[in-house]
């Protein structure tokens, strides 16, 4: 296991005006599971490929345990990589696939076989060792790819959206397994996904990326609970953005003044976001901060109902709460739990 | 009730016609093949079993294998078979190495450069075979550009004979056949997920290991079609051996030509044709069977 540090990594593909990776710096501590999270095309794979040594940065350096590896070839970095397309070797059996990395390291046959058997046991595939990849289901192929990457005891395990091709149920099972395996073995991992839930489930640390740049990094709690930009907030499922002003002790929006959240760093113009799931509605004025509006729509969605409320300013907010019996056309008050309100620089 | 009475009686459906098997679509092609290939070749094979008689093109005479005995009892005759075989094998081998390298270059070239590389690779096919062959004669002759250059540099004392040797034939053939090989291998390379060799690299494989352990096994199908195409083209080539190997090239095809056009001994010539065909089929089926065995486990 190793600590990996990216310093000011920048990569621009030929023929493109904007860099795919723009001045990215981060540290992946030893034994930590770090996730790059962002929409498709934001430069996650490009960053991973640079860490893996499959592509060279135009600028910036890469260190592993303090050693500069910027110019070291992929073959010498001691990484274990799981590709989005899995990239299993189609002409080799499951056991040969898993053994490949050990063979390239010159390990003797008996030691190799013991390690392969153990790795296949970890992913519960021992009974399929003699099959070829095309004879396996999607989930089984996934496990082979994972075993192949784990067996070499990599300094860092790199996974590029490994579960995106799986159906929801299988994906959740694999996430739990990956969590268990990486924590049991104390693996340093760098994971890429565009799925915020997956990132929150698996990670010790999340790096939110947008257009090649790092938007915010922190623990899942920090990223989810205190997004610092509108982009991160939106990516973490926040909506109901309202313009606001903040001063030394107070935050005001939609004619309401409340206490200023501790996490807010801005002064002057800022934006407030309200998590739809944290809002509740009532026909009478509740205690504490609340906004009054006109109920425009109520859409029943089973566990919750989505209410759309027109505010006097003309802006709309959506609340998702258990059905509260209010009908469209009525006046209603909306209030929120403390964790549902976020504010950040506009 | 009235409604049912006046309703038209259900029309008797015509018995559904049994659809013709799609195999019938091959009929025109099969007819063509029978008339232009199987009939003439069969006729020649039959002719090879009639007593040798210059000027006789018809089937009269008793059945005999005397022509075959004559061929295998004379070193002058059967050595052509051996020479044809090794020249073709060597041509195929060299073409395979060069063609594979070119295919790799095309495969890894950026899309912008790719068109140009393909054009360069295909260039030998853009020139007529005769012009191309004379071009090589200018290059390789005793007073050719290559010898002049080597003499000028003082590397040799007197011209080396390249033209009218097996070497010249091989050079001439390889030059034309490389594009076929490259395109066959490329077809197989294109089917490989580019992440597969990358994955191998991340697991510590050197470039050589990626080639040997990943790319070569995965391109066996393309390699096999390239080898069969190039081998059959080499063994049956006539113009290049005739022009670059000289009148005594010692290749089976030039020998066949002499039998049919010069000595007019069609019946002995038919022996050569039959042997050439048998040998080609033997080599091709071996290559294809071997390739099928190597890929049976994983190719879908
Ligand atoms: N090999 C490449 N050549 C040119 N542009 C590329 C290449 N790979 C990625 N890009 C571009 O770089 C940007 C980032 O891509 P990528 O890192 O794959 O994003 P992500 O993995 O976050 O979806 C995209 O705009 C993409 O089109
Ligand atoms: Mg990607």
XYZ file of C-alpha atoms and ligand atoms in Angstrom:
674
model
C 0.000 0.000 0.000
C 1.187 3.456 -0.722
C 0.297 7.097 -0.553
C -0.208 8.753 -3.907
C 0.059 12.490 -4.478
C -0.970 14.391 -7.586
C 0.465 17.891 -7.878
C -0.949 20.352 -10.380
C -1.637 17.630 -12.947
C -2.762 19.097 -16.277
C -3.586 17.296 -19.498
C -4.866 18.710 -22.771
C -5.643 16.346 -25.650
C -4.428 17.407 -29.081
C -7.092 19.300 -30.979
C -8.986 20.338 -27.861
C -9.155 23.922 -26.583
C -9.850 23.153 -22.967
C -7.761 20.848 -20.809
C -9.381 17.526 -19.889
C -7.554 17.672 -16.548
C -6.916 21.170 -15.246
C -4.477 21.786 -12.405
C -5.579 18.840 -10.269
C -3.846 18.302 -6.931
C -4.813 15.729 -4.353
C -3.400 13.215 -1.954
C -4.696 9.702 -1.564
C -3.521 8.618 1.872
C -2.273 5.114 2.495
C -5.185 2.729 2.940
C -7.809 5.297 1.984
C -10.597 4.827 -0.520
C -10.794 8.005 -2.583
C -13.466 8.576 -5.209
C -13.439 10.962 -8.152
C -17.031 12.001 -8.678
C -18.377 14.061 -11.537
C -20.511 14.050 -14.651
C -19.478 12.242 -17.815
C -16.659 14.039 -19.619
C -15.362 15.951 -16.584
C -11.922 14.315 -16.784
C -12.183 11.481 -14.264
C -10.872 8.754 -16.571
C -8.148 11.049 -17.879
C -6.949 11.614 -14.312
C -6.992 7.880 -13.557
C -5.079 7.071 -16.720
C -2.382 9.504 -15.682
C -2.135 7.897 -12.248
C -1.996 4.471 -13.928
C 0.758 5.613 -16.303
C -1.313 4.967 -19.416
C -1.148 8.619 -20.374
C 1.412 11.336 -19.662
C 0.433 14.651 -18.082
C 1.442 17.828 -19.929
C 2.263 19.425 -16.635
C 2.454 18.450 -13.001
C 3.974 15.606 -11.047
C 2.907 12.364 -9.524
C 4.423 10.876 -6.405
C 4.091 7.500 -4.765
C 5.335 7.361 -1.186
C 7.392 10.466 -1.874
C 9.044 9.025 -4.992
C 8.458 10.853 -8.286
C 6.741 8.414 -10.675
C 5.594 10.931 -13.300
C 7.749 9.324 -15.967
C 7.625 5.735 -14.786
C 5.950 3.340 -17.233
C 2.619 1.765 -16.315
C 4.255 -1.651 -16.136
C 6.541 -0.534 -13.306
C 4.040 1.264 -11.078
C 2.680 -1.805 -9.287
C -0.946 -0.862 -9.780
C -4.042 -2.992 -10.010
C -6.567 -1.585 -12.417
C -10.193 -2.448 -13.098
C -11.398 -0.946 -16.371
C -14.903 0.200 -17.208
C -14.992 -2.380 -20.021
C -13.219 -4.822 -17.657
C -10.672 -5.655 -20.391
C -10.372 -9.288 -19.351
C -8.057 -11.334 -21.559
C -10.600 -13.229 -23.700
C -8.223 -16.010 -24.689
C -7.249 -16.904 -21.136
C -9.151 -18.822 -18.482
C -10.257 -17.104 -15.297
C -7.248 -18.533 -13.486
C -4.852 -17.432 -16.251
C -6.365 -13.944 -16.216
C -5.789 -13.643 -12.487
C -2.322 -15.175 -12.713
C -1.162 -12.794 -15.455
C 0.120 -10.009 -13.208
C 1.999 -12.479 -11.000
C 3.531 -14.134 -14.048
C 4.730 -10.746 -15.319
C 6.365 -10.249 -11.927
C 8.263 -13.475 -12.470
C 6.607 -15.381 -9.643
C 7.089 -19.153 -9.611
C 4.301 -21.481 -10.534
C 3.399 -22.965 -7.148
C 3.361 -19.618 -5.350
C 1.343 -18.170 -8.214
C -1.250 -20.909 -8.068
C -1.683 -20.503 -4.320
C -2.194 -16.750 -4.660
C -4.615 -17.116 -7.561
C -6.659 -19.634 -5.587
C -6.792 -17.263 -2.607
C -7.779 -14.280 -4.775
C -10.527 -16.297 -6.445
C -11.757 -17.358 -3.018
C -11.997 -13.735 -1.911
C -14.332 -12.999 -4.824
C -16.043 -16.399 -4.481
C -15.151 -17.644 -7.948
C -12.949 -20.625 -7.127
C -15.306 -23.044 -8.858
C -15.115 -21.176 -12.192
C -11.319 -20.984 -12.485
C -11.188 -23.041 -15.673
C -13.816 -21.050 -17.580
C -13.145 -18.424 -20.204
C -14.519 -14.898 -19.686
C -17.220 -15.266 -22.341
C -18.695 -18.149 -20.345
C -19.334 -15.925 -17.304
C -22.151 -13.576 -16.337
C -21.534 -9.829 -16.079
C -21.209 -9.971 -12.294
C -18.784 -12.889 -12.446
C -16.621 -11.126 -15.039
C -16.595 -8.150 -12.704
C -15.235 -10.303 -9.910
C -12.541 -11.754 -12.138
C -11.410 -8.226 -12.992
C -11.319 -7.373 -9.306
C -9.425 -10.542 -8.372
C -6.940 -9.923 -11.173
C -6.247 -6.447 -9.821
C -6.100 -7.489 -6.142
C -3.858 -10.512 -6.547
C -0.775 -8.453 -7.397
C -1.051 -6.672 -4.028
C -0.978 -3.323 -5.778
C 0.386 -0.151 -4.231
C -2.866 1.377 -5.404
C -6.055 -0.156 -6.730
C -7.570 1.892 -9.545
C -11.184 1.388 -10.605
C -12.824 3.280 -13.482
C -16.629 3.093 -13.193
C -16.364 -0.674 -12.742
C -20.031 -1.225 -11.945
C -21.713 1.029 -14.487
C -22.695 -1.857 -16.767
C -24.367 -3.878 -14.023
C -28.038 -3.778 -13.133
C -28.997 -1.991 -9.939
C -29.237 -4.998 -7.649
C -25.968 -6.539 -8.751
C -24.300 -3.145 -8.533
C -25.317 -2.790 -4.898
C -24.052 -6.277 -4.084
C -20.719 -5.534 -5.759
C -20.422 -2.203 -3.942
C -20.833 -3.929 -0.599
C -18.266 -6.553 -1.569
C -15.793 -3.978 -2.759
C -16.262 -2.068 0.498
C -15.676 -5.215 2.540
C -12.641 -6.359 0.559
C -10.850 -3.016 0.422
C -11.369 -2.384 4.144
C -10.365 -5.919 5.152
C -7.173 -5.782 3.118
C -6.493 -2.121 3.949
C -6.157 -1.235 0.276
C -5.362 2.216 -1.064
C -7.962 2.730 -3.767
C -8.808 5.348 -6.333
C -12.327 4.925 -7.651
C -14.219 6.758 -10.363
C -17.961 7.118 -10.655
C -20.628 9.525 -11.823
C -23.096 8.082 -9.318
C -23.232 10.139 -6.095
C -24.857 7.352 -4.102
C -22.094 4.958 -5.063
C -19.493 7.553 -4.081
C -21.139 8.159 -0.699
C -21.426 4.429 -0.013
C -17.849 3.467 -0.774
C -15.565 6.366 -0.047
C -13.430 7.654 2.761
C -12.878 10.744 0.693
C -14.676 12.214 -2.329
C -13.209 14.539 -4.936
C -15.915 16.273 -6.946
C -14.716 17.196 -10.447
C -16.199 19.577 -12.971
C -14.728 20.385 -16.385
C -11.321 19.046 -15.480
C -11.066 20.949 -12.213
C -11.575 19.911 -8.632
C -14.777 21.460 -7.384
C -14.573 20.251 -3.792
C -12.958 17.471 -1.834
C -13.801 16.038 1.555
C -15.393 13.166 3.408
C -18.794 11.944 2.213
C -20.350 13.801 5.186
C -18.655 17.061 4.247
C -19.527 16.793 0.586
C -23.128 15.816 1.229
C -23.702 17.954 4.274
C -21.791 21.078 3.319
C -21.452 21.513 -0.428
C -19.422 24.644 -1.103
C -20.538 25.319 -4.665
C -23.772 25.145 -6.557
C -22.283 22.454 -8.792
C -21.486 20.163 -5.877
C -24.841 20.907 -4.302
C -26.684 19.965 -7.467
C -24.592 16.857 -7.865
C -25.446 15.848 -4.286
C -29.156 15.998 -5.013
C -29.845 19.489 -3.769
C -32.303 21.708 -5.594
C -34.536 24.712 -4.785
C -31.817 27.305 -5.346
C -32.757 30.763 -4.106
C -30.710 33.965 -4.270
C -29.726 35.228 -0.832
C -27.598 37.796 0.978
C -25.436 37.111 3.907
C -23.903 39.432 6.429
C -21.869 38.852 9.582
C -24.502 36.964 11.563
C -27.498 36.517 9.324
C -28.710 35.076 6.074
C -31.682 36.573 4.285
C -33.675 35.265 1.342
C -37.282 35.506 0.107
C -37.977 38.151 2.740
C -36.849 35.893 5.547
C -33.853 36.346 7.832
C -32.317 33.377 9.636
C -29.098 32.461 11.391
C -26.140 32.100 9.152
C -24.931 28.470 8.630
C -21.457 27.816 10.045
C -20.135 26.307 6.842
C -20.846 29.399 4.754
C -17.647 31.213 3.865
C -18.976 33.915 1.572
C -19.966 37.508 2.186
C -22.630 39.442 0.320
C -24.482 37.690 -2.475
C -24.881 33.985 -2.038
C -27.205 31.108 -2.862
C -29.407 29.072 -0.608
C -30.392 25.521 -1.462
C -33.099 23.482 0.215
C -33.031 19.714 0.052
C -36.525 18.613 -1.127
C -36.524 15.635 1.248
C -35.854 17.882 4.254
C -38.881 20.139 3.774
C -42.280 19.834 5.388
C -45.586 21.545 4.620
C -48.405 22.721 6.814
C -51.506 24.819 6.356
C -50.755 26.915 9.460
C -47.631 28.889 10.274
C -45.120 26.590 12.005
C -42.634 27.696 14.680
C -39.285 28.967 13.464
C -38.236 29.919 9.946
C -40.775 29.209 7.216
C -41.815 30.494 3.796
C -45.377 30.973 2.689
C -46.498 30.041 -0.791
C -49.250 28.867 -3.063
C -49.448 25.120 -3.685
C -49.342 24.601 -7.446
C -48.969 20.841 -7.824
C -49.023 17.658 -5.767
C -47.649 14.540 -7.445
C -48.094 11.285 -5.555
C -44.952 9.122 -5.776
C -45.668 6.321 -3.307
C -43.404 6.759 -0.309
C -43.548 10.525 -0.750
C -45.454 13.194 -2.589
C -43.757 15.958 -4.585
C -45.351 19.331 -3.820
C -44.568 22.363 -5.924
C -44.964 25.669 -4.154
C -45.071 29.097 -5.832
C -43.376 31.705 -3.637
C -44.507 35.351 -3.647
C -41.275 36.236 -5.498
C -42.428 34.027 -8.392
C -39.764 31.380 -7.686
C -40.784 27.782 -7.192
C -39.602 25.234 -4.693
C -40.298 21.537 -4.487
C -40.831 19.598 -1.281
C -40.815 15.842 -1.096
C -42.636 14.652 2.027
C -45.058 11.943 3.039
C -48.562 12.860 1.886
C -49.898 15.669 4.126
C -53.357 16.051 2.690
C -52.875 19.522 1.195
C -54.456 20.138 -2.215
C -53.230 22.287 -5.139
C -54.707 25.785 -4.915
C -54.281 26.019 -1.138
C -51.923 28.327 0.702
C -49.179 26.450 2.551
C -46.155 27.061 4.777
C -42.912 25.306 4.112
C -40.321 24.762 6.847
C -37.125 22.721 7.008
C -34.998 20.564 9.256
C -31.640 22.176 10.127
C -29.643 19.938 7.772
C -31.802 20.685 4.757
C -30.647 24.267 4.265
C -27.301 24.929 2.606
C -25.747 28.190 1.588
C -22.707 28.936 -0.534
C -21.125 31.739 -2.491
C -23.307 32.598 -5.488
C -78.416 -15.699 -36.731
C -79.134 -13.901 -39.930
C -75.741 -12.307 -39.714
C -73.962 -15.575 -39.541
C -76.030 -16.871 -42.434
C -75.079 -14.054 -44.746
C -71.470 -13.895 -43.685
C -69.227 -15.043 -46.497
C -68.000 -18.579 -46.042
C -64.459 -18.666 -44.714
C -62.191 -18.722 -47.661
C -60.132 -21.817 -48.008
C -56.625 -20.675 -47.215
C -54.145 -21.860 -49.828
C -51.836 -24.383 -48.165
C -48.883 -22.311 -46.854
C -46.041 -22.765 -49.262
C -42.969 -24.232 -47.657
C -40.317 -21.496 -47.756
C -37.312 -22.363 -49.872
C -34.159 -22.992 -47.904
C -31.776 -20.028 -48.142
C -29.147 -22.515 -49.255
C -30.678 -22.288 -52.740
C -29.276 -18.769 -52.966
C -25.844 -20.287 -53.438
C -27.014 -22.089 -56.583
C -25.837 -19.526 -59.167
C -22.487 -19.290 -57.437
C -22.188 -23.060 -57.303
C -22.961 -23.377 -61.032
C -20.313 -20.796 -61.769
C -17.791 -22.596 -59.597
C -18.509 -25.955 -61.217
C -18.103 -24.586 -64.739
C -15.084 -22.389 -64.319
C -13.175 -24.247 -61.635
C -14.184 -27.795 -60.819
C -14.792 -28.983 -64.397
C -11.532 -27.734 -65.912
C -9.487 -28.805 -62.908
C -11.153 -32.215 -62.823
C -10.519 -32.578 -66.513
C -6.844 -31.707 -66.038
C -6.524 -34.202 -63.207
C -7.989 -36.893 -65.392
C -5.631 -35.868 -68.167
C -2.649 -36.321 -65.848
C -3.511 -40.034 -65.681
C -3.099 -40.541 -69.448
C 0.230 -41.454 -71.138
C 2.464 -38.464 -71.821
C 2.224 -37.433 -75.436
C 3.267 -33.960 -76.639
C 0.480 -32.321 -78.612
C -2.317 -34.515 -77.220
C -5.046 -32.523 -75.414
C -7.755 -35.181 -75.378
C -8.552 -38.195 -73.259
C -7.531 -41.075 -75.499
C -5.202 -43.740 -74.141
C -5.138 -46.044 -71.119
C -5.198 -44.888 -67.490
C -1.711 -44.833 -65.987
C 0.319 -43.232 -63.222
C 3.439 -43.224 -65.372
C 3.537 -39.408 -65.465
C 3.686 -39.242 -61.677
C 6.433 -41.866 -61.523
C 8.365 -39.876 -64.103
C 8.021 -36.706 -62.010
C 9.219 -38.270 -58.774
C 12.049 -40.279 -60.359
C 13.801 -37.238 -61.852
C 15.562 -34.832 -59.425
C 15.287 -32.094 -62.071
C 11.488 -32.358 -61.847
C 10.852 -32.848 -58.164
C 13.411 -30.263 -57.149
C 11.081 -27.649 -58.654
C 8.447 -28.797 -56.192
C 10.846 -28.478 -53.271
C 12.104 -25.099 -54.380
C 8.580 -23.802 -54.943
C 7.690 -24.936 -51.470
C 10.570 -23.246 -49.654
C 10.362 -20.041 -51.682
C 6.640 -19.817 -50.915
C 7.150 -20.666 -47.264
C 9.932 -18.107 -46.879
C 7.899 -15.478 -48.737
C 4.932 -16.173 -46.484
C 7.063 -16.015 -43.350
C 8.755 -12.716 -44.247
C 5.420 -11.268 -45.369
C 3.864 -12.309 -42.059
C 6.507 -10.477 -40.018
C 6.422 -7.298 -42.124
C 2.648 -7.376 -42.539
C 2.131 -7.814 -38.819
C 4.409 -4.900 -38.031
C 2.558 -2.705 -40.528
C -0.807 -3.751 -39.106
C 0.392 -2.735 -35.644
C 1.553 0.634 -36.998
C -1.817 1.242 -38.652
C -3.711 0.076 -35.568
C -1.859 2.380 -33.217
C -1.727 5.382 -35.578
C -3.870 8.377 -34.714
C -7.004 8.626 -36.869
C -5.492 11.586 -38.741
C -2.365 9.660 -39.795
C -4.153 6.405 -40.350
C -5.442 7.125 -43.863
C -1.950 7.981 -45.040
C -0.373 4.875 -43.562
C -3.029 2.675 -45.178
C -2.416 4.366 -48.520
C 1.318 3.744 -48.273
C 0.735 0.121 -47.303
C -1.604 -0.413 -50.243
C 0.685 1.376 -52.716
C 2.274 -1.818 -54.157
C -1.197 -2.844 -55.328
C -1.692 0.431 -57.172
C 1.068 -0.316 -59.688
C 0.709 -2.905 -62.441
C 2.608 -6.088 -61.702
C 4.787 -5.731 -64.793
C 5.777 -2.144 -64.042
C 6.471 -3.053 -60.439
C 8.632 -5.994 -61.432
C 10.685 -3.911 -63.881
C 11.064 -1.357 -61.137
C 12.677 -4.013 -58.976
C 14.915 -5.040 -61.878
C 16.164 -1.457 -62.077
C 16.847 -1.555 -58.357
C 18.380 -5.014 -58.092
C 20.128 -5.629 -61.471
C 23.892 -6.153 -61.767
C 24.139 -2.513 -62.867
C 21.112 -1.586 -60.778
C 20.820 1.200 -58.248
C 21.580 -1.022 -55.264
C 24.761 -2.488 -56.745
C 25.907 0.949 -57.968
C 25.412 2.331 -54.480
C 27.267 -0.516 -52.785
C 30.098 -0.278 -55.336
C 30.228 3.483 -54.947
C 30.481 3.160 -51.187
C 33.259 0.635 -51.640
C 31.360 -1.989 -49.684
C 31.695 -4.536 -52.496
C 34.342 -5.151 -55.138
C 32.065 -6.373 -57.886
C 28.276 -6.453 -58.362
C 26.352 -9.050 -56.369
C 23.940 -11.105 -58.391
C 20.471 -10.500 -56.987
C 18.303 -10.584 -60.072
C 17.435 -14.058 -61.324
C 17.905 -15.652 -57.919
C 15.351 -16.986 -55.464
C 16.122 -13.917 -53.346
C 14.850 -11.603 -56.091
C 11.672 -13.652 -56.417
C 11.084 -13.473 -52.676
C 11.690 -9.698 -52.581
C 9.278 -9.183 -55.467
C 6.571 -11.353 -53.932
C 6.862 -10.009 -50.393
C 6.490 -6.479 -51.735
C 3.081 -7.223 -53.249
C 1.769 -9.527 -50.577
C 2.498 -7.423 -47.504
C -0.718 -5.380 -47.906
C -2.861 -8.530 -47.902
C -1.221 -9.736 -44.731
C -1.426 -6.334 -43.051
C -5.133 -5.958 -43.805
C -5.945 -9.486 -42.579
C -4.115 -8.916 -39.300
C -5.657 -5.456 -38.946
C -9.151 -6.968 -39.152
C -8.306 -9.095 -36.128
C -6.614 -6.246 -34.252
C -9.689 -4.059 -34.718
C -11.742 -6.597 -32.798
C -9.544 -6.206 -29.714
C -10.706 -3.798 -27.014
C -7.777 -1.325 -26.868
C -8.079 -1.490 -23.086
C -7.001 -5.149 -23.161
C -3.338 -4.490 -24.050
C -3.424 -1.493 -21.700
C -4.624 -3.752 -18.912
C -1.743 -6.096 -19.622
C 0.660 -3.167 -19.332
C -0.748 -2.115 -15.979
C -0.100 -5.653 -14.770
C 3.567 -5.309 -15.585
C 3.765 -6.607 -19.146
C 6.524 -5.190 -21.354
C 5.699 -4.295 -24.954
C 7.126 -7.605 -26.046
C 5.037 -9.497 -23.499
C 1.910 -7.639 -24.640
C 2.665 -8.691 -28.216
C 3.447 -12.299 -27.403
C 0.877 -12.990 -24.703
C -2.028 -10.784 -25.762
C -1.945 -9.538 -29.349
C -0.516 -12.598 -31.107
C -2.988 -15.093 -29.624
C -5.901 -12.737 -30.233
C -4.934 -12.182 -33.876
C -4.566 -15.867 -34.749
C -7.718 -15.767 -36.927
C -6.453 -12.808 -38.996
C -2.965 -14.219 -39.108
C -4.313 -17.545 -40.367
C -6.304 -15.937 -43.175
C -3.273 -13.814 -44.090
C -0.996 -16.852 -44.147
C -3.381 -18.876 -46.311
C -3.928 -16.016 -48.752
C -0.233 -15.176 -49.049
C 0.849 -18.798 -49.270
C -1.597 -19.642 -52.042
C -0.737 -16.445 -53.927
C 2.998 -17.200 -53.576
C 2.856 -20.800 -54.629
C 0.706 -19.993 -57.667
C 2.448 -16.756 -58.684
C 3.808 -16.750 -62.203
C 4.766 -13.296 -63.458
C 7.165 -12.378 -60.658
C 9.092 -15.702 -60.687
C 9.160 -15.650 -64.496
C 10.531 -12.092 -64.696
C 12.658 -11.886 -61.570
C 13.693 -15.518 -61.295
C 14.663 -15.723 -64.944
C 13.792 -18.469 -67.422
C 15.310 -21.084 -65.159
C 13.638 -19.864 -61.995
C 13.034 -23.502 -61.131
C 9.562 -22.675 -59.825
C 6.688 -25.007 -60.494
C 4.516 -22.378 -62.174
C 7.131 -21.474 -64.791
C 7.705 -25.165 -65.353
C 3.957 -25.683 -65.860
C 3.927 -22.873 -68.386
C 6.719 -24.555 -70.335
C 4.797 -27.838 -70.437
C 1.613 -26.219 -71.684
C 3.009 -23.569 -74.015
C 6.434 -24.756 -75.134
C 6.680 -28.543 -75.122
C 2.875 -28.860 -75.445
C 3.008 -31.886 -73.134
C -0.341 -31.158 -71.467
C -0.540 -34.531 -69.823
C 2.727 -34.077 -67.963
C 1.800 -30.449 -67.287
C -1.433 -31.726 -65.727
C 0.661 -33.722 -63.242
C 2.351 -30.522 -62.117
C -0.993 -28.711 -61.789
C -2.429 -31.549 -59.717
C 0.597 -31.677 -57.419
C 0.577 -27.905 -56.959
C -3.094 -27.966 -56.090
C -2.742 -30.903 -53.682
C 0.189 -29.282 -51.931
C -1.610 -25.949 -51.590
C -4.721 -27.575 -50.175
C -2.640 -29.561 -47.709
C -0.830 -26.488 -46.405
C -3.997 -24.353 -46.256
C -6.046 -26.924 -44.375
C -3.172 -27.440 -41.926
C -2.940 -23.705 -41.229
C -6.680 -23.324 -40.816
C -7.026 -26.443 -38.650
C -4.197 -25.297 -36.408
C -5.724 -21.821 -36.083
C -9.139 -23.304 -35.300
C -7.603 -25.441 -32.588
C -5.781 -22.485 -31.060
C -8.898 -20.321 -30.880
C -11.548 -22.990 -30.225
C -11.740 -22.337 -26.480
C -12.418 -18.628 -26.589
C -13.653 -17.473 -29.983
C -17.406 -17.220 -30.138
N -7.982 10.093 -26.064
C -8.651 11.273 -26.092
N -8.448 12.157 -27.095
C -9.090 13.341 -27.106
N -9.960 13.736 -26.188
C -10.214 12.909 -25.166
C -9.580 11.635 -25.058
N -10.020 11.035 -23.941
C -10.891 11.884 -23.372
N -11.016 13.011 -24.104
C -11.838 14.193 -23.758
O -11.427 14.657 -22.500
C -12.539 14.999 -21.694
C -12.525 14.192 -20.414
O -12.737 12.840 -20.724
P -12.721 11.688 -19.635
O -11.514 11.826 -18.795
O -12.902 10.403 -20.351
O -14.028 12.027 -18.800
P -14.851 11.133 -17.770
O -14.092 9.886 -17.498
O -15.005 12.004 -16.567
O -16.171 10.871 -18.405
C -13.773 14.763 -22.543
O -14.160 16.004 -23.094
C -13.306 13.830 -23.608
O -13.998 14.051 -24.785
Mg -14.704 7.863 -17.953
